[in-house]
Coordinates of C-alpha atoms (C1' of nucleotides) in Angstrom, one line a residue:
Chain A
M1 CA -8.3 -37.2 8.8
Q2 CA -6.4 -34.4 10.8
I3 CA -6.3 -31.6 8.5
I4 CA -5.9 -27.8 9.8
I5 CA -7.3 -25.2 7.3
N6 CA -5.6 -21.9 7.4
N7 CA -7.8 -19.4 5.7
S8 CA -5.9 -16.3 6.0
S9 CA -3.0 -18.0 5.0
M10 CA -1.5 -16.9 1.7
I11 CA -1.3 -20.8 0.3
P12 CA -4.3 -21.6 -1.4
I13 CA -6.7 -24.2 0.8
Y14 CA -6.4 -26.6 -2.1
E15 CA -2.8 -26.8 -1.6
Q16 CA -2.8 -26.9 2.2
I17 CA -5.0 -30.1 1.9
Y18 CA -2.8 -31.6 -0.8
S19 CA 0.4 -31.0 1.1
Q20 CA -0.8 -32.5 4.3
I21 CA -2.6 -35.5 3.2
K22 CA 0.9 -36.1 1.1
M23 CA 2.7 -35.7 4.3
L24 CA 0.4 -38.0 6.0
I25 CA 1.0 -40.8 2.9
I26 CA 5.1 -40.3 3.4
N27 CA 4.7 -40.3 7.1
E28 CA 2.8 -43.8 6.7
K29 CA -0.1 -42.4 8.8
L30 CA -1.9 -43.2 5.7
K31 CA -1.0 -46.3 4.4
S32 CA -0.9 -48.2 1.1
N33 CA -4.5 -49.1 0.1
D34 CA -5.9 -47.0 2.9
H35 CA -9.4 -45.2 1.5
L36 CA -9.4 -41.3 1.8
P37 CA -12.5 -39.7 2.6
S38 CA -14.7 -38.9 -0.2
V39 CA -14.4 -35.3 -1.7
R40 CA -18.0 -34.5 0.0
A41 CA -17.3 -35.7 3.6
L42 CA -13.8 -34.2 3.5
A43 CA -15.3 -30.7 2.3
N44 CA -18.0 -30.9 5.1
E45 CA -15.7 -31.5 8.0
L46 CA -13.3 -28.9 7.0
K47 CA -15.9 -26.3 5.8
V48 CA -14.6 -25.9 2.4
S49 CA -15.9 -26.0 -1.2
A50 CA -16.2 -29.5 -2.6
L51 CA -14.4 -28.4 -5.5
T52 CA -11.7 -27.1 -3.6
V53 CA -11.2 -30.9 -1.8
K54 CA -11.4 -32.0 -5.4
K55 CA -8.4 -30.1 -6.6
A56 CA -6.5 -31.4 -4.2
Y57 CA -7.4 -35.1 -4.7
D58 CA -6.4 -34.2 -8.3
L59 CA -3.2 -33.0 -7.5
L60 CA -2.3 -36.2 -5.2
E61 CA -3.2 -38.2 -8.2
T62 CA -1.5 -36.6 -10.9
E63 CA 1.4 -36.8 -8.5
G64 CA 1.3 -40.2 -8.3
Y65 CA 0.6 -40.4 -4.4
T66 CA -3.4 -41.6 -4.8
T67 CA -5.4 -43.4 -7.4
T68 CA -9.1 -43.1 -7.8
I69 CA -11.7 -45.6 -8.7
H70 CA -14.8 -44.1 -9.9
G71 CA -17.9 -44.9 -8.1
K72 CA -15.6 -46.2 -5.3
G73 CA -13.3 -43.0 -4.3
S74 CA -9.5 -42.5 -3.7
Y75 CA -7.1 -45.0 -2.4
V76 CA -3.5 -44.4 -1.3
L77 CA -0.6 -45.9 -3.4
K78 CA 2.5 -47.4 -2.1
P79 CA 5.0 -44.1 -2.3
N80 CA 8.2 -44.5 -3.7
I81 CA 10.5 -43.3 -0.9
N82 CA 13.5 -43.0 -3.1
L83 CA 11.8 -40.7 -5.8
I84 CA 10.1 -38.6 -3.3
K85 CA 13.7 -38.3 -1.4
D86 CA 15.5 -37.0 -4.7
E87 CA 12.8 -34.8 -5.2
V88 CA 12.6 -33.5 -1.6
S89 CA 16.4 -33.1 -1.9
K90 CA 16.3 -30.9 -5.0
D91 CA 13.8 -28.7 -3.6
I92 CA 15.7 -28.2 -0.5
E93 CA 19.1 -27.4 -2.5
A94 CA 16.8 -24.6 -4.6
R95 CA 15.5 -23.4 -1.4
L96 CA 19.1 -23.0 0.3
Q97 CA 20.4 -21.5 -2.9
I98 CA 17.8 -18.6 -2.5
I99 CA 18.8 -18.4 1.4
V100 CA 22.4 -17.8 0.5
E101 CA 21.8 -15.4 -1.9
K102 CA 19.4 -13.4 0.6
A103 CA 22.3 -13.8 2.8
K104 CA 24.9 -12.4 0.6
L105 CA 22.8 -9.5 -0.3
V106 CA 22.8 -8.2 3.8
K107 CA 26.5 -9.9 4.6
I108 CA 25.2 -12.4 6.8
S109 CA 28.4 -14.7 7.2
N110 CA 28.7 -18.6 6.3
E111 CA 29.3 -19.1 10.1
E112 CA 25.7 -16.8 11.1
L113 CA 24.2 -19.5 8.3
Y114 CA 25.5 -22.6 9.9
S115 CA 24.5 -21.6 13.7
M116 CA 21.2 -20.7 12.6
L117 CA 20.5 -24.0 11.0
K118 CA 22.3 -25.4 13.9
I119 CA 20.3 -23.9 16.3
I120 CA 16.6 -24.7 14.5
L121 CA 18.0 -28.3 13.8
E122 CA 18.1 -28.3 17.7
D123 CA 14.8 -27.7 18.5
Chain B
M1 CA 18.4 0.1 -14.8
Q2 CA 19.4 -3.7 -15.2
I3 CA 15.8 -5.3 -14.5
I4 CA 14.7 -8.5 -16.0
I5 CA 11.0 -9.3 -16.5
N6 CA 9.6 -13.0 -16.8
N7 CA 6.1 -12.5 -18.2
S8 CA 5.4 -16.3 -17.6
S9 CA 6.4 -16.3 -13.7
M10 CA 4.0 -16.5 -11.3
I11 CA 5.5 -13.7 -9.5
P12 CA 3.6 -10.5 -10.6
I13 CA 5.2 -7.8 -12.8
Y14 CA 5.1 -5.4 -10.3
E15 CA 6.5 -7.4 -7.6
Q16 CA 9.7 -8.7 -10.0
I17 CA 10.5 -4.9 -10.2
Y18 CA 10.0 -4.2 -6.9
S19 CA 11.9 -6.6 -5.3
Q20 CA 15.0 -6.1 -8.0
I21 CA 15.1 -2.7 -7.9
K22 CA 14.7 -3.3 -3.8
M23 CA 18.1 -5.3 -4.3
L24 CA 19.8 -2.8 -6.5
I25 CA 19.2 -0.3 -3.1
I26 CA 20.6 -2.6 -0.9
N27 CA 23.4 -3.7 -2.9
E28 CA 23.8 0.3 -3.0
K29 CA 24.3 -0.3 -7.2
L30 CA 21.3 2.3 -6.3
K31 CA 22.6 5.0 -3.8
S32 CA 20.9 7.6 -1.5
N33 CA 19.4 10.5 -3.7
D34 CA 19.4 8.4 -6.8
H35 CA 17.0 9.4 -9.3
L36 CA 14.8 6.4 -10.5
P37 CA 13.9 6.4 -13.9
S38 CA 10.2 7.7 -14.8
V39 CA 7.7 5.6 -14.3
R40 CA 6.7 6.1 -18.0
A41 CA 10.5 5.6 -19.1
L42 CA 10.6 2.5 -17.3
A43 CA 7.4 1.2 -18.4
N44 CA 8.6 1.8 -21.8
E45 CA 11.8 0.4 -21.7
L46 CA 10.5 -3.1 -19.8
K47 CA 7.5 -3.0 -22.2
V48 CA 5.0 -3.2 -19.6
S49 CA 2.2 -0.7 -18.9
A50 CA 3.1 2.3 -16.9
L51 CA 0.5 1.3 -13.9
T52 CA 2.2 -1.7 -13.0
V53 CA 5.5 0.4 -12.8
K54 CA 3.8 2.8 -10.7
K55 CA 2.7 -0.3 -8.2
A56 CA 5.9 -1.3 -8.1
Y57 CA 7.3 2.1 -7.0
D58 CA 4.4 2.5 -4.5
L59 CA 5.2 -0.7 -2.9
L60 CA 9.0 0.9 -2.5
E61 CA 7.9 3.9 -1.2
T62 CA 5.4 2.4 1.4
E63 CA 8.4 0.0 2.2
G64 CA 10.5 3.1 2.9
Y65 CA 13.3 2.7 0.3
T66 CA 12.1 5.6 -1.9
T67 CA 10.6 8.8 -1.6
T68 CA 8.2 10.3 -4.6
I69 CA 8.5 14.3 -5.3
H70 CA 5.2 14.9 -7.4
G71 CA 6.5 16.5 -11.0
K72 CA 10.0 15.3 -10.3
G73 CA 10.2 11.8 -9.8
S74 CA 11.1 9.2 -7.3
Y75 CA 14.3 9.4 -5.3
V76 CA 16.3 6.4 -3.4
L77 CA 16.5 7.0 0.6
K78 CA 19.2 5.8 2.4
P79 CA 18.2 2.5 3.4
N80 CA 18.5 0.9 7.2
I81 CA 20.7 -1.9 6.6
N82 CA 20.1 -3.1 10.4
L83 CA 16.5 -3.1 10.2
I84 CA 16.8 -5.0 6.9
K85 CA 19.5 -7.5 8.0
D86 CA 17.1 -8.5 10.7
E87 CA 14.1 -9.1 8.2
V88 CA 16.3 -10.7 6.3
S89 CA 17.3 -13.0 9.2
K90 CA 13.6 -13.7 10.1
D91 CA 12.8 -14.5 6.6
I92 CA 15.9 -17.0 6.3
E93 CA 14.9 -18.9 9.8
A94 CA 11.2 -19.4 8.6
R95 CA 12.7 -20.6 5.4
L96 CA 15.4 -23.1 7.4
Q97 CA 12.4 -24.4 9.5
I98 CA 10.4 -25.4 6.5
I99 CA 13.6 -27.1 5.1
V100 CA 14.2 -28.9 8.4
E101 CA 10.4 -30.1 8.4
K102 CA 10.7 -31.6 4.8
A103 CA 14.1 -33.0 5.5
K104 CA 12.8 -35.2 8.4
L105 CA 9.8 -36.3 6.8
V106 CA 11.9 -37.8 4.2
K107 CA 14.6 -38.8 6.9
I108 CA 17.4 -36.6 5.2
S109 CA 19.9 -36.3 8.0
N110 CA 21.0 -33.1 9.7
E111 CA 24.8 -34.1 8.4
E112 CA 23.1 -34.7 5.2
L113 CA 21.9 -31.0 5.3
Y114 CA 24.8 -29.3 6.7
S115 CA 26.8 -30.8 3.7
M116 CA 24.0 -29.4 1.4
L117 CA 24.5 -26.3 2.6
K118 CA 28.2 -26.1 2.6
I119 CA 28.5 -27.1 -1.2
I120 CA 26.0 -24.5 -2.1
L121 CA 28.0 -22.1 -0.1
E122 CA 31.2 -23.1 -1.7
D123 CA 30.0 -22.6 -5.0
Chain C
M1 CA 12.4 37.1 2.0
Q2 CA 13.0 34.3 4.4
I3 CA 10.8 31.5 2.8
I4 CA 11.3 28.0 3.7
I5 CA 10.3 25.2 1.0
N6 CA 9.8 21.7 2.0
N7 CA 10.3 19.4 -1.1
S8 CA 9.0 16.2 0.7
S9 CA 6.0 17.8 2.1
M10 CA 2.3 17.1 0.6
I11 CA 1.6 20.7 0.1
P12 CA 2.7 21.9 -3.5
I13 CA 5.7 24.3 -3.2
Y14 CA 3.7 27.2 -5.2
E15 CA 1.4 26.8 -2.4
Q16 CA 4.0 27.1 0.4
I17 CA 5.5 30.3 -1.2
Y18 CA 1.9 31.8 -1.6
S19 CA 0.9 31.2 1.8
Q20 CA 4.0 32.1 3.6
I21 CA 4.3 35.4 1.4
K22 CA 0.4 35.8 2.6
M23 CA 1.5 35.6 6.3
L24 CA 4.4 38.2 6.0
I25 CA 1.6 40.6 4.3
I26 CA -0.7 39.8 7.2
N27 CA 1.8 40.0 9.8
E28 CA 3.1 43.4 8.4
K29 CA 6.7 42.3 7.9
L30 CA 6.1 43.0 4.2
K31 CA 4.0 46.4 4.0
S32 CA 1.8 48.3 1.7
N33 CA 3.8 49.2 -1.6
D34 CA 6.6 47.0 -0.8
H35 CA 8.2 45.3 -3.8
L36 CA 8.4 41.8 -4.2
P37 CA 11.4 40.1 -5.8
S38 CA 11.2 39.3 -9.1
V39 CA 10.0 36.1 -10.1
R40 CA 13.2 34.9 -11.4
A41 CA 15.1 36.5 -8.6
L42 CA 13.2 34.4 -5.9
A43 CA 13.1 31.1 -8.3
N44 CA 16.6 31.5 -8.2
E45 CA 17.1 31.9 -4.3
L46 CA 14.6 29.0 -3.6
K47 CA 16.3 26.7 -6.0
V48 CA 12.5 26.3 -7.7
S49 CA 11.5 26.7 -11.0
A50 CA 10.1 30.3 -12.3
L51 CA 6.8 28.9 -13.0
T52 CA 6.6 27.8 -9.5
V53 CA 7.1 31.0 -8.2
K54 CA 5.0 32.8 -10.8
K55 CA 2.1 30.4 -10.1
A56 CA 2.5 31.7 -6.2
Y57 CA 2.6 35.3 -7.5
D58 CA -0.3 34.7 -9.7
L59 CA -2.3 33.3 -6.2
L60 CA -1.4 36.2 -4.3
E61 CA -2.7 38.5 -6.9
T62 CA -6.2 36.7 -7.5
E63 CA -6.7 36.7 -4.1
G64 CA -5.9 40.6 -3.7
Y65 CA -2.7 40.3 -1.6
T66 CA -0.7 42.1 -4.6
T67 CA -0.7 43.6 -7.7
T68 CA 1.5 43.2 -10.7
I69 CA 2.8 46.1 -12.9
H70 CA 3.9 45.1 -16.4
G71 CA 7.4 45.4 -16.2
K72 CA 8.3 46.4 -13.0
G73 CA 7.1 43.7 -11.0
S74 CA 4.7 42.8 -8.1
Y75 CA 3.7 45.2 -5.1
V76 CA 2.0 44.2 -2.0
L77 CA -1.5 46.1 -1.6
K78 CA -3.0 47.4 1.7
P79 CA -4.5 44.2 3.0
N80 CA -8.4 44.5 4.4
I81 CA -8.0 42.8 7.5
N82 CA -11.6 42.9 8.2
L83 CA -12.0 41.0 5.2
I84 CA -9.4 38.3 6.0
K85 CA -10.4 37.8 9.5
D86 CA -13.7 36.9 8.2
E87 CA -12.5 34.7 5.9
V88 CA -10.1 33.0 8.4
S89 CA -13.1 32.8 10.9
K90 CA -15.1 30.9 8.6
D91 CA -12.4 28.7 7.5
I92 CA -11.6 28.0 11.5
E93 CA -15.2 27.2 12.1
A94 CA -15.0 24.8 9.4
R95 CA -11.9 23.2 10.6
L96 CA -13.4 23.1 14.2
Q97 CA -16.4 21.0 12.4
I98 CA -14.6 18.4 11.1
I99 CA -12.6 18.1 14.3
V100 CA -15.8 17.8 16.0
E101 CA -17.0 15.0 13.8
K102 CA -13.6 13.0 14.3
A103 CA -14.1 13.4 17.9
K104 CA -17.3 12.4 18.2
L105 CA -16.7 9.1 16.4
V106 CA -14.3 7.8 18.5
K107 CA -16.2 9.2 21.8
I108 CA -13.8 12.2 22.7
S109 CA -15.6 14.0 25.0
N110 CA -16.2 17.8 24.9
E111 CA -14.0 18.2 28.0
E112 CA -11.2 16.3 26.0
L113 CA -11.5 19.0 23.1
Y114 CA -11.5 21.9 25.3
S115 CA -8.5 20.4 27.1
M116 CA -6.7 19.8 24.2
L117 CA -7.3 23.2 22.5
K118 CA -6.1 24.6 26.0
I119 CA -2.7 23.0 25.7
I120 CA -2.4 23.8 22.5
L121 CA -3.0 27.6 23.3
E122 CA -0.8 27.6 26.4
D123 CA 2.3 26.5 24.4
Chain D
M1 CA -23.7 0.2 1.8
Q2 CA -24.6 4.3 1.8
I3 CA -21.3 5.4 0.1
I4 CA -21.5 8.7 -1.6
I5 CA -19.1 9.8 -4.3
N6 CA -18.4 13.3 -5.1
N7 CA -16.8 13.1 -8.5
S8 CA -15.7 16.8 -8.5
S9 CA -14.0 16.7 -5.1
M10 CA -10.5 17.0 -5.1
I11 CA -10.3 13.9 -2.9
P12 CA -9.6 10.7 -5.2
I13 CA -12.6 8.6 -5.2
Y14 CA -10.8 5.4 -4.0
E15 CA -10.1 7.6 -0.8
Q16 CA -13.5 8.6 -0.5
I17 CA -14.6 4.7 -0.4
Y18 CA -11.6 4.1 1.9
S19 CA -12.8 6.9 4.8
Q20 CA -16.4 6.3 4.4
I21 CA -15.7 2.3 4.8
K22 CA -13.4 3.1 7.6
M23 CA -16.0 5.2 9.6
L24 CA -18.7 2.6 9.1
I25 CA -16.4 0.1 10.9
I26 CA -15.1 2.7 13.6
N27 CA -18.7 3.4 13.7
E28 CA -19.8 -0.5 14.0
K29 CA -22.4 0.1 11.3
L30 CA -20.0 -2.4 10.0
K31 CA -19.2 -5.4 12.6
S32 CA -16.5 -7.7 12.7
N33 CA -16.5 -10.7 10.1
D34 CA -19.2 -8.5 8.0
H35 CA -18.8 -9.4 4.4
L36 CA -18.3 -6.2 2.1
P37 CA -19.8 -6.1 -1.1
S38 CA -17.6 -7.4 -3.9
V39 CA -15.1 -5.2 -5.6
R40 CA -17.4 -5.4 -8.9
A41 CA -20.7 -5.5 -7.1
L42 CA -19.9 -2.0 -5.8
A43 CA -18.2 -0.8 -8.7
N44 CA -21.3 -1.2 -10.5
E45 CA -23.4 0.2 -7.8
L46 CA -21.4 3.4 -7.3
K47 CA -20.5 3.5 -11.4
V48 CA -16.9 3.6 -10.8
S49 CA -14.6 1.2 -12.0
A50 CA -13.7 -1.7 -10.2
L51 CA -9.9 -1.1 -9.8
T52 CA -11.0 2.0 -8.1
V53 CA -12.6 0.0 -6.0
K54 CA -10.3 -2.5 -5.6
K55 CA -7.6 0.5 -4.3
A56 CA -10.0 1.5 -1.6
Y57 CA -10.0 -2.1 -0.7
D58 CA -6.3 -2.6 -0.5
L59 CA -6.1 0.4 1.3
L60 CA -8.3 -0.9 4.2
E61 CA -6.7 -3.9 4.2
T62 CA -3.1 -2.6 4.7
E63 CA -4.3 -0.2 7.2
G64 CA -5.7 -3.4 9.2
Y65 CA -9.7 -2.7 8.8
T66 CA -10.2 -5.6 7.1
T67 CA -8.9 -9.0 5.5
T68 CA -9.3 -10.5 2.1
I69 CA -9.7 -14.2 1.2
H70 CA -8.9 -15.0 -2.3
G71 CA -12.2 -16.7 -4.1
K72 CA -14.2 -15.4 -1.4
G73 CA -14.2 -11.7 -0.7
S74 CA -13.5 -9.3 2.2
Y75 CA -14.4 -9.0 5.6
V76 CA -14.5 -6.6 8.6
L77 CA -11.8 -7.5 11.2
K78 CA -12.5 -6.2 15.0
P79 CA -11.2 -2.8 15.0
N80 CA -8.7 -1.6 18.0
I81 CA -10.5 1.3 19.3
N82 CA -7.6 2.3 21.5
L83 CA -5.0 2.5 18.6
I84 CA -7.7 4.5 16.8
K85 CA -8.8 6.8 19.2
D86 CA -4.7 7.7 19.7
E87 CA -4.4 7.9 15.9
V88 CA -7.3 10.4 15.8
S89 CA -6.4 12.2 18.7
K90 CA -2.8 13.2 17.1
D91 CA -4.8 14.1 14.0
I92 CA -7.1 16.2 15.8
E93 CA -4.3 18.0 17.8
A94 CA -2.6 19.0 14.7
R95 CA -5.4 20.4 13.0
L96 CA -5.9 22.5 16.5
Q97 CA -2.2 23.8 16.1
I98 CA -3.1 25.1 12.5
I99 CA -5.9 26.6 13.4
V100 CA -4.1 28.4 16.4
E101 CA -1.7 29.6 14.2
K102 CA -4.1 31.0 11.6
A103 CA -6.0 32.4 14.3
K104 CA -3.3 34.3 15.9
L105 CA -2.4 35.5 12.6
V106 CA -5.3 37.8 12.2
K107 CA -5.6 38.5 15.9
I108 CA -8.5 36.2 16.8
S109 CA -8.6 35.9 20.6
N110 CA -8.3 32.6 22.7
E111 CA -11.8 33.3 24.1
E112 CA -13.4 33.7 20.5
L113 CA -11.5 30.5 19.7
Y114 CA -13.1 29.0 22.7
S115 CA -16.7 30.2 22.0
M116 CA -16.4 29.2 18.4
L117 CA -15.7 25.7 19.4
K118 CA -18.4 25.6 22.3
I119 CA -21.1 27.0 19.4
I120 CA -20.0 23.8 17.1
L121 CA -20.3 21.6 19.9
E122 CA -23.7 22.7 20.8
D123 CA -24.8 22.1 17.6
Chain E
dG1 C1' 8.4 16.8 -18.6
dT2 C1' 6.9 14.4 -14.0
dG3 C1' 3.5 11.7 -11.1
dG4 C1' -1.8 10.8 -9.5
dT5 C1' -6.4 9.1 -10.9
dC6 C1' -9.5 6.7 -13.4
dT7 C1' -11.7 3.8 -17.1
dA8 C1' -13.4 -0.4 -19.5
dG9 C1' -12.3 -4.5 -20.5
dA10 C1' -9.4 -8.6 -20.4
dC11 C1' -7.4 -13.1 -18.4
dC12 C1' -6.4 -15.6 -14.5
dA13 C1' -6.6 -18.5 -9.7
dC14 C1' -9.6 -19.5 -6.2
dT15 C1' -13.6 -21.3 -4.1
Chain F
dG1 C1' -18.9 -15.5 -8.7
dT2 C1' -14.4 -13.9 -6.2
dG3 C1' -10.4 -11.4 -6.1
dG4 C1' -5.4 -10.7 -8.5
dT5 C1' -3.2 -8.7 -12.0
dC6 C1' -2.5 -6.6 -16.6
dT7 C1' -3.4 -3.1 -20.7
dA8 C1' -3.6 1.0 -23.2
dG9 C1' -5.1 5.3 -23.2
dA10 C1' -7.4 9.3 -21.1
dC11 C1' -7.0 13.8 -18.2
dC12 C1' -5.3 16.7 -14.5
dA13 C1' -2.1 18.7 -11.0
dC14 C1' 2.5 20.0 -10.1
dG15 C1' 7.5 21.6 -11.6

DNA sequence: GTGGTCTAGACCACT
DNA sequence: GTGGTCTAGACCACG
């Protein structure tokens, strides 16, 4: 499990763990039925509290990415890609909305916005 | 002062006040040398603690948007639009970066991203 | 009366007025028995509150630089230069003490201090 | 943590805490990565409000002397000695400027000033 | 009247 | 247990 913790980031550690594992699942680096490391093992590896890892695993489970079998650990579920794509689309739309509002405030033109997006897409 | 407080938001109240006043300044709804309402008056109006308003005013002052004269109150300074535009540009770039990464993950194409941006810009 | 008010300074206005009049007296630009402008007149001229000027005049009186005759106004007293020189000497010593402590903390050498003083004296 | 609070001083308590911790850091009595006492612990020890200590810690963080990790506490960062030395130099120059002006006013000679500095340096 | 500081205690999020 | 936020009310300095 290649997970990188940034202690000084504003993002809570449990969320960093959650979103990185989520990406591995969507990305299919972690496949259906794969076994996640135990809470304690991962906590040890990342040098964070076991409670923090537990919180991330709980989030993954409530979001439907994994399932936990008592005494055996957590297993990756088959992700519903279409559902996830819809969710991400809505999230992106909301984020674009915020960006457009911010841009208007300081009179960044539509063309400038397009070119900023273009530059990032071409990286 | 048209300021809207969302008590149940995750964003701290003082930051809501700060960013809304900041927008009024950038937007020139509040102009250079305008007098902000007193800490107590605004606290009363928004039904929050005076300390909370003060924290917002302190932020505005350290960020260079206002100046405070003891015993007289806070006054709006002339904002450096170019500096602000640069900051917003960087912020937008960072946000676009996140969006692009999310899009790639669920295989949203570049064309789809452009059209999402277009739709929002045309609203 | 050439008094300059800096509204955005950290120093209270009444103290700015006080110390500038004090200087005029020590400097002998204001001589013994000279009549200070009335509180109201000076307040009007400087565009500050009469209470603020009154506070400065009160300070001048308690420090022994002026005397006030009810119904007639404030008059400059003959300053006791030796006493003032002693006070200023003590004040300067205390300030030098603080400077030397600060310098030691960041390892500014004695020679550097001497040369800094020299440069300022030669201006 | 040897911190001394002077309740009757004009200097705010939070600033007394701030500047004393700052000195401990510059002085290397507190080293890089050292863990500061928790806000509540120090508040308890100094018999002041937790908010007052927090304000001092916030100042230390915005000035770049420490970093804070939510749920874990505040840690000392490696100070940039050159930057600090420059700041202190400017501060000292400004203070010397004031001293020189005061000295001129009461006709304290340059030689007297040098000897006052010399005496303090030799203490 | 204004801002500046401080308190004592509360609730929440993170580890 | 740690920091982050918020409250309601107090006292002081400045204008």
